[in-house]
Tab-separated table of C-alpha atoms in Angstrom:
chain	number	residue	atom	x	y	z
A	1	UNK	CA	102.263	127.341	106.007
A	2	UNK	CA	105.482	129.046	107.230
A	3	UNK	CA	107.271	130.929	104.839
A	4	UNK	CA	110.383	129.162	105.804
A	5	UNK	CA	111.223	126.682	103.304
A	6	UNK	CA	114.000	123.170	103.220
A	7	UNK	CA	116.702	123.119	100.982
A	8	UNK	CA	116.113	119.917	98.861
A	9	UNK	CA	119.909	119.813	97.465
A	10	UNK	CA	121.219	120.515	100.995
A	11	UNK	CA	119.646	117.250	101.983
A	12	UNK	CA	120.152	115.492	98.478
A	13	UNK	CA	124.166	115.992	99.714
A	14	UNK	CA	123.401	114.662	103.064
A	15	UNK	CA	121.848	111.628	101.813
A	16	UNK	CA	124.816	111.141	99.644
A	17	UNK	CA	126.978	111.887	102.796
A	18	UNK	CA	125.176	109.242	104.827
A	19	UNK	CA	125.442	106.328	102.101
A	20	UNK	CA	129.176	107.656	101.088
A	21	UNK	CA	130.986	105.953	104.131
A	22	UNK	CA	132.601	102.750	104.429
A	23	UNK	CA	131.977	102.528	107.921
A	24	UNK	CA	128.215	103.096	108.935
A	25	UNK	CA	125.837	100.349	108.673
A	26	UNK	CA	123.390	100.996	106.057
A	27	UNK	CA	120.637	98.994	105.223
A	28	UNK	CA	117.256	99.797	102.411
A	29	UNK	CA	113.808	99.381	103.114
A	30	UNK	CA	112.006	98.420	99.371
A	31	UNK	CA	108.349	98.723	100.083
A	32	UNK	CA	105.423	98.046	97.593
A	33	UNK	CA	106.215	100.811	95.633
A	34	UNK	CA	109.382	100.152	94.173
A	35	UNK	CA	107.886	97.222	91.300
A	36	UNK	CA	105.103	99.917	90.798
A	37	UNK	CA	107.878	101.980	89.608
A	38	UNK	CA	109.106	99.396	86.664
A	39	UNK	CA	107.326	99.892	83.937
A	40	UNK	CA	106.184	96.517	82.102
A	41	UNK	CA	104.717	96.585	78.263
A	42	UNK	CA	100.990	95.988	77.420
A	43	UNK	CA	99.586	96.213	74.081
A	44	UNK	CA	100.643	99.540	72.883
A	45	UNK	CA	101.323	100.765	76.539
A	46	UNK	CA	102.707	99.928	79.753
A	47	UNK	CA	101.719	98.858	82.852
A	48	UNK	CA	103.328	98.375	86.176
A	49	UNK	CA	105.931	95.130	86.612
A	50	UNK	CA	103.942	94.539	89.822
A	51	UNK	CA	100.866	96.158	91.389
A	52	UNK	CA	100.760	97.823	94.216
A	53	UNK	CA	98.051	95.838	97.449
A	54	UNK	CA	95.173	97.597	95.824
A	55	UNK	CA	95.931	96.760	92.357
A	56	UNK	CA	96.719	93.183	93.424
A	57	UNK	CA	93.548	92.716	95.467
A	58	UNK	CA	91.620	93.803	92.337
A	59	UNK	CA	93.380	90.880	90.123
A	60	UNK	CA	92.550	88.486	92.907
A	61	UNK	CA	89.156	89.488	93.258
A	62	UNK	CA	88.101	89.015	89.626
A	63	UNK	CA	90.102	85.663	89.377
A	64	UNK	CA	88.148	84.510	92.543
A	65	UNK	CA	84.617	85.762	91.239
A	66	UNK	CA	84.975	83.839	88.680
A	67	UNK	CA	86.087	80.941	89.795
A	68	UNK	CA	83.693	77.717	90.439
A	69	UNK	CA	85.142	76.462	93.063
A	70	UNK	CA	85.892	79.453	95.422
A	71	UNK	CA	83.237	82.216	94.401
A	72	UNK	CA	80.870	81.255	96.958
A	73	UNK	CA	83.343	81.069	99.969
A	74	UNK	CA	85.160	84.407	98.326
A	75	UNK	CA	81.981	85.895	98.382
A	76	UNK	CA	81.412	85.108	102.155
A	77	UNK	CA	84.213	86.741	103.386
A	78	UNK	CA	83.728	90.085	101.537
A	79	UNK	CA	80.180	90.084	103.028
A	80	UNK	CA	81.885	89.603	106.703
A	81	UNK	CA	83.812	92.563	106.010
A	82	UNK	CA	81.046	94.615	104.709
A	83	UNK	CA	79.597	94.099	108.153
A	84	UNK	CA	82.671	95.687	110.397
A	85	UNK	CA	86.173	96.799	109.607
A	86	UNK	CA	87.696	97.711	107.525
A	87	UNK	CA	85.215	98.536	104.863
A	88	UNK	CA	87.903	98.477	101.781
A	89	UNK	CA	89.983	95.158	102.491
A	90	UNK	CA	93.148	94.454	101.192
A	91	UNK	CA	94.152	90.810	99.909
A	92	UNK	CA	96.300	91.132	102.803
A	93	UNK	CA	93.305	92.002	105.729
A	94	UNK	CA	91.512	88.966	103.968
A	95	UNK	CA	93.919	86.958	104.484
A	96	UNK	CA	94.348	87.792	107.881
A	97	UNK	CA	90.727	87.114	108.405
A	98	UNK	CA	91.028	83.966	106.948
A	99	UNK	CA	93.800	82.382	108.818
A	100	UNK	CA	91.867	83.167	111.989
A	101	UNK	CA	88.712	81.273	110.742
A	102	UNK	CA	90.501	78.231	110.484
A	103	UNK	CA	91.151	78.191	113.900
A	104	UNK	CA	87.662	79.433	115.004
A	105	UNK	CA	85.735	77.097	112.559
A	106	UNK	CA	87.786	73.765	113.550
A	107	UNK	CA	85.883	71.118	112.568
A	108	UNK	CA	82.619	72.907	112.272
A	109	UNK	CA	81.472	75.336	110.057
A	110	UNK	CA	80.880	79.140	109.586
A	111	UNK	CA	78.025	80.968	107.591
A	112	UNK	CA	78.609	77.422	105.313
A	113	UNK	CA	82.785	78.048	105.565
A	114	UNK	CA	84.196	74.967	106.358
A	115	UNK	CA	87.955	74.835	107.495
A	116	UNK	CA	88.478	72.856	104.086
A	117	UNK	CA	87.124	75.433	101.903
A	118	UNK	CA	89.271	78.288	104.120
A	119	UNK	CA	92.155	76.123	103.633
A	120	UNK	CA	91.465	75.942	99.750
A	121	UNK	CA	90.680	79.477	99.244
A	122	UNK	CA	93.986	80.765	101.172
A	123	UNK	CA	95.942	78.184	99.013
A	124	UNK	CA	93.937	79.534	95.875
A	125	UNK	CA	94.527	83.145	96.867
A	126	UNK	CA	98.573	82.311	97.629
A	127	UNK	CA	98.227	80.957	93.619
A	128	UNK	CA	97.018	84.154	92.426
A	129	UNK	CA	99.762	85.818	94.259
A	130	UNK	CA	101.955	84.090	92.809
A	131	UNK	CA	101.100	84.772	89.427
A	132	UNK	CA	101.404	88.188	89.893
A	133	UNK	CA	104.115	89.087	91.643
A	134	UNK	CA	106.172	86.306	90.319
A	135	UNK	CA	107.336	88.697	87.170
A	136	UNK	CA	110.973	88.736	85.961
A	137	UNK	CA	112.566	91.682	85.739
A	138	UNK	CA	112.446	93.390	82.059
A	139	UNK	CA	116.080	94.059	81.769
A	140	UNK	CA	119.880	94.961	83.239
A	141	UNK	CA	119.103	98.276	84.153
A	142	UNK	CA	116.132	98.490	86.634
A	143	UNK	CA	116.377	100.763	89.823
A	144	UNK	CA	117.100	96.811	91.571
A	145	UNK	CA	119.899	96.560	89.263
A	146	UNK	CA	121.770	99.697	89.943
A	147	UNK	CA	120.887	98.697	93.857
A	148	UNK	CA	122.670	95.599	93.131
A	149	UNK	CA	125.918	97.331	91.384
A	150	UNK	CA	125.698	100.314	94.426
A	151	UNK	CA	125.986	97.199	96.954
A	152	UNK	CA	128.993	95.097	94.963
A	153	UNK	CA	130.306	98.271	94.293
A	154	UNK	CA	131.872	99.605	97.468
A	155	UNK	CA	133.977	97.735	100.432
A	156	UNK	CA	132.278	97.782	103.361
A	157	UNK	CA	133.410	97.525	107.272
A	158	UNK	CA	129.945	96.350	107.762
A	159	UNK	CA	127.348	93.944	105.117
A	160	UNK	CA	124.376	95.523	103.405
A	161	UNK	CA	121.180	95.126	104.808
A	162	UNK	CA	118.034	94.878	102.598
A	163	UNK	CA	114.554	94.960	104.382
A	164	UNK	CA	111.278	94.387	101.936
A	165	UNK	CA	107.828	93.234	102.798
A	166	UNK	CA	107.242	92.419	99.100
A	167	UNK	CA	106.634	88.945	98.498
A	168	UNK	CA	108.358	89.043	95.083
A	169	UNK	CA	112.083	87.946	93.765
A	170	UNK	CA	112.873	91.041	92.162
A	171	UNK	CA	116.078	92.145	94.660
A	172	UNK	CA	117.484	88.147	94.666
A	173	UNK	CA	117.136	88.220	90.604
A	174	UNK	CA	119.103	91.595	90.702
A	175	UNK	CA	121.766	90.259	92.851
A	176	UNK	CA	122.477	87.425	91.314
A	177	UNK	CA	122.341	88.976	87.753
A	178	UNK	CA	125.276	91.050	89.182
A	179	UNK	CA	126.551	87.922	91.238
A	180	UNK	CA	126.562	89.673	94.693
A	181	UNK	CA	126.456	86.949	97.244
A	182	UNK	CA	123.849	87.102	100.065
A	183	UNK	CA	122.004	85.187	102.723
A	184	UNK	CA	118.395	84.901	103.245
A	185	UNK	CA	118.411	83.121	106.466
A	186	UNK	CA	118.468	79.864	104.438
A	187	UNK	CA	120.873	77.003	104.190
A	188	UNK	CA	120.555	74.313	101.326
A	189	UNK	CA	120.139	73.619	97.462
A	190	UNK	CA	117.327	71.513	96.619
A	191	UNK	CA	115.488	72.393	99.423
A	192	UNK	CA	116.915	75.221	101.413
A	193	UNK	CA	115.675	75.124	104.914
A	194	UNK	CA	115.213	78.092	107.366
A	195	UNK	CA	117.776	77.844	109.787
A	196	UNK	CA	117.069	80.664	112.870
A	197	UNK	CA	120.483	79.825	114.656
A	198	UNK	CA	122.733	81.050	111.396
A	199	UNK	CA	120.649	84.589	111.182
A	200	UNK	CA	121.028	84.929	115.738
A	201	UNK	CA	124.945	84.373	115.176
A	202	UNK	CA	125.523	86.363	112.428
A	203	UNK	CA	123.458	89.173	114.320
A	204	UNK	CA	125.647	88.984	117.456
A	205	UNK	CA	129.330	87.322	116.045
A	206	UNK	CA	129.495	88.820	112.734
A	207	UNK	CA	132.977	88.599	112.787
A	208	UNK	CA	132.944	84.824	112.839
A	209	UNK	CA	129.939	84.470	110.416
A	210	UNK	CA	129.157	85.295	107.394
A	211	UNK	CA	131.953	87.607	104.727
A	212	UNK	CA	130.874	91.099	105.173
A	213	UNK	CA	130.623	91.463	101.426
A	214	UNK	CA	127.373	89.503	101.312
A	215	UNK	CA	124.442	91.240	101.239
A	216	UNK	CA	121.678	90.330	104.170
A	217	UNK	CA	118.460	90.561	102.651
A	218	UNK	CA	115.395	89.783	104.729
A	219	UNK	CA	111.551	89.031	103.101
A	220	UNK	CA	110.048	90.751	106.447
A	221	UNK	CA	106.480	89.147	104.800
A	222	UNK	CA	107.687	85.935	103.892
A	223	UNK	CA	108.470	84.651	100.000
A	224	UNK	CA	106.178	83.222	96.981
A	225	UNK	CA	109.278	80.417	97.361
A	226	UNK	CA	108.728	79.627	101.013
A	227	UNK	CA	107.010	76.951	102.158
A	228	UNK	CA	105.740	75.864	104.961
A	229	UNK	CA	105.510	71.514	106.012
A	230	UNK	CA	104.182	69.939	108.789
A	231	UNK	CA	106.698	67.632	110.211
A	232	UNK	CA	104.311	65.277	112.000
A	233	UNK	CA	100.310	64.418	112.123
A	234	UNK	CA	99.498	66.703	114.507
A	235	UNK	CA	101.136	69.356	112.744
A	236	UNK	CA	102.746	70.826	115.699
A	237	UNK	CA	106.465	71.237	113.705
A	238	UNK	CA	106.387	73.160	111.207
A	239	UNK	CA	109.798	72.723	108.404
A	240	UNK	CA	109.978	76.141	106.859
A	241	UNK	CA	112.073	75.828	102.970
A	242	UNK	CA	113.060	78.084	100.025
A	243	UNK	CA	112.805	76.421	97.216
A	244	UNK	CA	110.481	76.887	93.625
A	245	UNK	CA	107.535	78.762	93.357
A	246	UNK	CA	105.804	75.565	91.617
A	247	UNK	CA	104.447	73.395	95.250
A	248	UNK	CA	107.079	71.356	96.606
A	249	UNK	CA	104.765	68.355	98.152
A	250	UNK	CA	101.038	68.133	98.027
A	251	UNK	CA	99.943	69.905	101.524
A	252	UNK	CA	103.159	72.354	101.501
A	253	UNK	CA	101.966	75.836	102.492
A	254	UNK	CA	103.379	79.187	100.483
A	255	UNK	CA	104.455	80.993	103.291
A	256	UNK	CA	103.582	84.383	101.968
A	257	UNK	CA	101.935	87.123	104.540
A	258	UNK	CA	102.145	86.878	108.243
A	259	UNK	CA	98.917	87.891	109.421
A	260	UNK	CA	100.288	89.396	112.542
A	261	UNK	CA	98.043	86.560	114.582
A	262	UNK	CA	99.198	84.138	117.058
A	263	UNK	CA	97.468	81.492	115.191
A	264	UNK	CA	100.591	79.382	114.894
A	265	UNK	CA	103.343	80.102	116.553
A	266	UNK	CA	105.741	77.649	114.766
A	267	UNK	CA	104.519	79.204	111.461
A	268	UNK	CA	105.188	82.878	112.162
A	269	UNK	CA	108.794	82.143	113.512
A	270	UNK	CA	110.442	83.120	110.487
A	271	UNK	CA	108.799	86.440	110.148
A	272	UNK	CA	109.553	87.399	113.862
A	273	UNK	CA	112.890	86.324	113.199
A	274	UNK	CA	112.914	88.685	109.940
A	275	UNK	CA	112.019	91.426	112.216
A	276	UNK	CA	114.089	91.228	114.872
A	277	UNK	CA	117.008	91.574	112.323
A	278	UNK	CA	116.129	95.046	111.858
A	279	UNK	CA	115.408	95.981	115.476
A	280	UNK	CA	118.913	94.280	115.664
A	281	UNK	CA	119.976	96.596	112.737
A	282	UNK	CA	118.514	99.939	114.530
A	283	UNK	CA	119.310	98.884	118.142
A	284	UNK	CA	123.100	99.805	118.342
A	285	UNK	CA	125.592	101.633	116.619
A	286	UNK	CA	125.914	104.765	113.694
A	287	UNK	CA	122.929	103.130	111.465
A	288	UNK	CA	121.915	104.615	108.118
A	289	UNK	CA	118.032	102.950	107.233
A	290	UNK	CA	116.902	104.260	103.877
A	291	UNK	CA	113.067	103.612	102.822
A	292	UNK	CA	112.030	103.718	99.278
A	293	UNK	CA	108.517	102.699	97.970
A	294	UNK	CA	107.205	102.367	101.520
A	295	UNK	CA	104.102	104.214	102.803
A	296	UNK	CA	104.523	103.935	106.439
A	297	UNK	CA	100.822	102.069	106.204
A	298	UNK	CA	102.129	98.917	107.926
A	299	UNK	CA	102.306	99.658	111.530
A	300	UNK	CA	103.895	96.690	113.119
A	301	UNK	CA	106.932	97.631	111.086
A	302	UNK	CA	106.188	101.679	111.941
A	303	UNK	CA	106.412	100.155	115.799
A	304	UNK	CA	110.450	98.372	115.402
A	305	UNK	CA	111.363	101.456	113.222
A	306	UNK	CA	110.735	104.329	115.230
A	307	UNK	CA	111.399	102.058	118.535
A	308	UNK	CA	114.865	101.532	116.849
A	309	UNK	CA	114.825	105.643	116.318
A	310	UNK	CA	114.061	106.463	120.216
A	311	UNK	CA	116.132	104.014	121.870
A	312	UNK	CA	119.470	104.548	119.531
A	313	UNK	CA	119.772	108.417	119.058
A	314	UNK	CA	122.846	107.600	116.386
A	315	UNK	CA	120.527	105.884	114.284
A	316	UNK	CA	118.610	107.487	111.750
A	317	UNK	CA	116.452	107.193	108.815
A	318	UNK	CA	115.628	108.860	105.315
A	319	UNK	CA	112.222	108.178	104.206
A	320	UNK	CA	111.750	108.806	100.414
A	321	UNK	CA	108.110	109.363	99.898
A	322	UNK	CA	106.615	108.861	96.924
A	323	UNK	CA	104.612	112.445	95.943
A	324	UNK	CA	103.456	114.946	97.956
A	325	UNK	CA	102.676	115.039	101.187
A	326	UNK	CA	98.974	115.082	101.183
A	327	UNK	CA	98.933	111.223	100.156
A	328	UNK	CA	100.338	110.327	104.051
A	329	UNK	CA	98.267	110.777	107.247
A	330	UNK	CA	98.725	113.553	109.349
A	331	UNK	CA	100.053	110.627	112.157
A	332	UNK	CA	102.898	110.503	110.459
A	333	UNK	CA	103.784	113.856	108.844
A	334	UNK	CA	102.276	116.737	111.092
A	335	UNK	CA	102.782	114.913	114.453
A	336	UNK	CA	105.923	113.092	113.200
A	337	UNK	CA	108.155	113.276	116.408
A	338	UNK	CA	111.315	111.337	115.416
A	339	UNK	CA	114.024	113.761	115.231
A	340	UNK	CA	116.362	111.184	113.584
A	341	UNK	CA	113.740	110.498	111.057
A	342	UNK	CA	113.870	112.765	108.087
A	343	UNK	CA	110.841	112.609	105.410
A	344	UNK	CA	111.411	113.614	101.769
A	345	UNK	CA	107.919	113.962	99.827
A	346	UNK	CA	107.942	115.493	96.018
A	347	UNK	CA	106.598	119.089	97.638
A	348	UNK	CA	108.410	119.069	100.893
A	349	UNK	CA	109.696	117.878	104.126
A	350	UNK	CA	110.040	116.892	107.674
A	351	UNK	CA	113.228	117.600	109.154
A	352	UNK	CA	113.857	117.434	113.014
A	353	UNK	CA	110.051	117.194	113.758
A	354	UNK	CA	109.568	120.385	111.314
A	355	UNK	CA	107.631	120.116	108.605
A	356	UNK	CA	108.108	122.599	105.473
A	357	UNK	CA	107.799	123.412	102.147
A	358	UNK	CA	111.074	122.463	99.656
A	359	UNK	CA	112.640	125.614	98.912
A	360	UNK	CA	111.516	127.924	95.901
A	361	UNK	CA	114.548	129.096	94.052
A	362	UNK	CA	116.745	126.226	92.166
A	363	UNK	CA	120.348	125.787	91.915
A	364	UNK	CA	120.878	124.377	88.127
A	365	UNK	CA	124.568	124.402	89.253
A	366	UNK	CA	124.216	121.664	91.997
A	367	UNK	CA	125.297	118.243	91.082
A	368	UNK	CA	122.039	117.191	92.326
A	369	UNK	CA	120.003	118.974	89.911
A	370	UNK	CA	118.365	116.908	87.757
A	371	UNK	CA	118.897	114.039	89.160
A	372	UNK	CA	116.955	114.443	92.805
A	373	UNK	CA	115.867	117.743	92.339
A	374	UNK	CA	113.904	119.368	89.713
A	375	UNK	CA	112.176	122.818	89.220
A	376	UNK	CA	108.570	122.701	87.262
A	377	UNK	CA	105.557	125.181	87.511
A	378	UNK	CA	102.508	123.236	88.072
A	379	UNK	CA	98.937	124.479	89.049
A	380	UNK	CA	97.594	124.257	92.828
A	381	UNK	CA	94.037	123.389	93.687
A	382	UNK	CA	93.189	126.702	93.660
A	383	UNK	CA	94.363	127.323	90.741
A	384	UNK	CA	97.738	129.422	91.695
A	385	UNK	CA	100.921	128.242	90.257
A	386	UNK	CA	103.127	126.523	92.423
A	387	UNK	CA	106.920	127.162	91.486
A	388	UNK	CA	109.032	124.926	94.563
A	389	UNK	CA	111.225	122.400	93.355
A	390	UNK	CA	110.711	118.968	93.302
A	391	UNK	CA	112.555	116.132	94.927
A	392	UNK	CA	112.626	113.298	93.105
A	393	UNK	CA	114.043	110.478	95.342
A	394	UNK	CA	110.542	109.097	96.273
A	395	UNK	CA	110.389	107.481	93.176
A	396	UNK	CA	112.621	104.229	93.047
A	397	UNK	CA	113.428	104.952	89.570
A	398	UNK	CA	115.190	108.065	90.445
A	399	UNK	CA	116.523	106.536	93.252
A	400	UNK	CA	118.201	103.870	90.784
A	401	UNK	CA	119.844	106.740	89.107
A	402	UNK	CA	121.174	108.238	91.995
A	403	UNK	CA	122.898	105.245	93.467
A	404	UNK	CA	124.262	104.865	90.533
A	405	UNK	CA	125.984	108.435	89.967
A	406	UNK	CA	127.262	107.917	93.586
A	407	UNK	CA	129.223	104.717	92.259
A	408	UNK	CA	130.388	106.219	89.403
A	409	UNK	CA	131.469	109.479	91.545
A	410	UNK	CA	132.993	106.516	93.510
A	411	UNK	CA	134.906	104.773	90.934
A	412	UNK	CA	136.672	108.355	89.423
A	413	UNK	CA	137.765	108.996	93.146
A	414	UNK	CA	139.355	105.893	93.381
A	415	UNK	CA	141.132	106.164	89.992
A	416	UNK	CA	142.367	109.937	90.926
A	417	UNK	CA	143.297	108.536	93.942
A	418	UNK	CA	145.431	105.788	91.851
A	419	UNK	CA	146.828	108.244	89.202
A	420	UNK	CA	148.106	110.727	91.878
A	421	UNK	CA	149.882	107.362	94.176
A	422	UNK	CA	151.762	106.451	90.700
A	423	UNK	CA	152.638	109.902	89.893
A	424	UNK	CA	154.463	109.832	93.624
C-alpha cells in the first residue's frame, strides 16, 4: 500500500460543499443499510429496526419451515438452489426464481410445484415481508428524520430526489412527520393509482409540474403498499395502487421486488419507470448523487449509476461505505474506474480511480472532527496497531448528524446574514 494517504476532512468539506448549494441537483440513494443503522429495543438489548437481506431471509426461512402449508414447496425451492447458483440465496434470488416458475410450470407441475402453490408461497413470502419491514420508526430524531428537516430545510432551484430499493415506509413516515410534501409517482386517496405520464412530465417540464419544494422519492424495488390488480380475465392489464399494507381485494398482488425478469411486462412498468428517473437524474446537468447504506451488490442499479457517471462528466457521486474496505469486492474498489465517483469506507478511499489509505495524523481543530472523522488506535490482523482516522459517514447514523449540523450551520448564516441587512 502506497504511503500516500487521503485527507478525510478535506473531503468531509467537499461533501459539505457539494450538498451546500442551492443550485445543483442533489438526490440520496438509502440502501439496505440505513434501517440496520436504527437501533430498535429487545428485552434488555437492541436489535436492528429492520434487517438487512440476510437477516430478513433468515426470519422468512424459519416462518416458512414451520409453516403447514408452505414447508414442503419452501423446501423445494431451497433444494433447486442447492443444485446450481447461487449456493447462499437471498429472499430476493428466491423470489426471482419463483416468479419464473410460474410461467414455466403453467398449468402443469414442477418436482410437485404447482403454479397455485408458487402463487401461494410468493404471496406468503410478500406477508412475511411485510411484517418485517413494516416497523415504525422509534422516534423524532432518526438519521430519516434529520434527512427530512435537511430537505424542508433549504430552498432549492431544483426538488430533492430520494432513490431507495428498500421496500419499507421509513423515508414517507419521516417526511410527513416533518410535513415535507412529495410525490411517489402516485395520484389518489383511497386508492392511489400509479400514473407513468405525471413522473415523464415532471422529468422533462418541471417547470410546469410539480412545486420544486416537494421532495421526489422513488421505491426503485417497489412498496409493501403497492399492489398490483388484474384489470381483466386474462390478466393482460395490470392496475398498479398505493394504498394499505393490509390486501386491498382478494387476488391483489404486493408489488414488492422486481425480479429483473421479463415475466410480465405490464407488472414491471413501474420499476422501469422508477429507474429511468434516476438515469433521468444522472443524464444531464451539475448532479450531486449521494449513497448511504448501499453496498453496490445490486448490479442493475451499478449499470444506470455509473452509465449516468460516463456519459455526464458534471455528474458525480459520493458513496458512503459502511466499514472498511475489505467488506466490497475488488470490482468495485481496486478496478473502480469512475473518476466522478468518489468512495468513502471507515479505513480509506477511492478518489479519481486512486485508491488509498485515510490520512494518519488528525486535525481536532476541523469542524469535521468528531462528527465524520474520528482518530482511534485499533489492532490489525497482524496484530500491529493501526492509528489512521476514521470516517464516519458510512454509517447513516452519522450521516443523520451531519446533515443536520449543515442546517444548523445554514440557519446561523441566514440570521447573520439578517442581523448585518438591519444593521444597514
Amino acid at each position: 500500500m502506497s504511503t500516500q494517504s487521503h485527507c478525510p476532512y478535506r473531503q468531509s468539506k467537499n461533501l459539505l460543499d457539494a450538498l451546500a448549494s442551492d443550485k445543483t441537483k442533489v438526490a440520496f440513494l438509502l440502501g439496505a443499510g440505513c434501517p440496520v443503522s436504527i437501533p430498535h429495543p429487545e428485552g434488555d438489548g437492541t436489535k436492528s429496526l429492520i434487517p438487512d437481506i440476510r437477516g430478513l431471509t433468515a426470519v422468512v426461512k424459519e416462518k416458512l419451515g414451520e409453516s403447514e402449508n408452505h414447508k414442503d414447496s419452501f423446501n423445494a425451492i431451497l433444494k433447486r438452489f442447492a443444485e446450481g447458483e447461487p449456493a447462499d440465496p437471498t429472499i430476493e434470488d428466491i423470489l426471482s426464481h419463483i416468479r419464473a416458475l410460474q410461467e414455466v410450470v403453467r398449468d402443469g407441475d414442477m418436482h410437485g410445484l404447482t403454479r397455485t402453490a408458487l402463487a401461494e408461497l410468493d404471496e406468503k413470502i410478500c406477508e412475511i415481508t411485510t411484517e418485517v419491514v413494516g416497523a415504525e420508526l422509534p422516534d423524532s430524531n432518526t438519521p430519516y428524520h434529520q434527512l427530512a428537516k435537511w430537505i424542508g430545510g433549504i430552498q432549492r432551484a431544483q426538488p430533492v430526489e430520494v432513490f431507495t430499493p428498500n421496500y419499507d415506509l421509513l423515508v414517507e413516515q419521516a417526511l410527513e412527520a416533518h410535513r415535507i410534501p412529495y410525490f411517489d409517482g402516485f395520484v389518489g386517496s383511497k386508492e392511489a393509482f400509479f400514473d407513468l405520464t405525471s413522473m415523464e412530465e415532471n422529468a422533462s417540464l418541471p417547470a410546469h409540474c410539480l412545486p420544486v419544494r416537494w421532495s421526489r422519492l422513488w421505491k426503485l424495488h417497489g412498496s409493501i403498499n403497492w399492489w398490483g390488480r388484474y384489470e381483466d380475465e386474462n390478466k393482460k392489464n395490470l392496475k398498479v395502487v398505493r394504498t394499505g399494507t393490509e390486501k386491498p381485494i382478494k387476488g391483489d398482488r404486493q408489488m414488492i421486488y422486481p425480479s429483473h425478469l421479463k415475466y410480465d411486462q405490464s407488472r414491471r412498468l413501474p420499476y422501469l419507470a422508477m429507474l429511468d428517473r434516476l438515469k433521468n437524474f444522472l443524464s444531464r446537468g451539475q448532479a450531486v448523487l449521494v449513497t448511504c447504506g448501499y453496498s453496490f451488490a445490486d448490479q442493475h442499479l451499478n449499470e444506470v449509476i455509473f452509465h449516468g457517471l460516463r456519459s455526464n462528466p458534471t455528474a458525480i457521486c459520493f458513496g458512503l461505505l459502511y466499514g472498511p474496505r475489505s467488506n466490497y469486492s475488488d470490482e468495485l474498489i481496486k478496478k473502480q474506474k469512475h473518476p466522478n465517483l468518489s468512495l468513502f469506507a471507515s479505513d480509506g478511499a477511492v478518489l479519481g480511480t486512486i485508491e488509498r489509505d485515510w490520512r494518519s495524523d488528525e486535525n481536532a481543530e476541523h469542524v469535521m472532527h468528531g462528527l465524520s472523522v474520528i482518530k482511534k488506535e485499533s489492532t490489525g490482523v497482524d496484530d500491529t496497531t493501526i492509528t489512521n482516522c476514521e470516517f464516519q459517514l458510512g454509517n447513516f447514523k452519522h450521516f443523520g448528524d451531519f446533515l443536520e449540523q449543515q442546517l444548523s450551520r445554514f440557519d446561523d448564516e441566514k440570521q447573520s446574514e439578517k442581523k448585518v441587512g438591519n444593521a444597514a
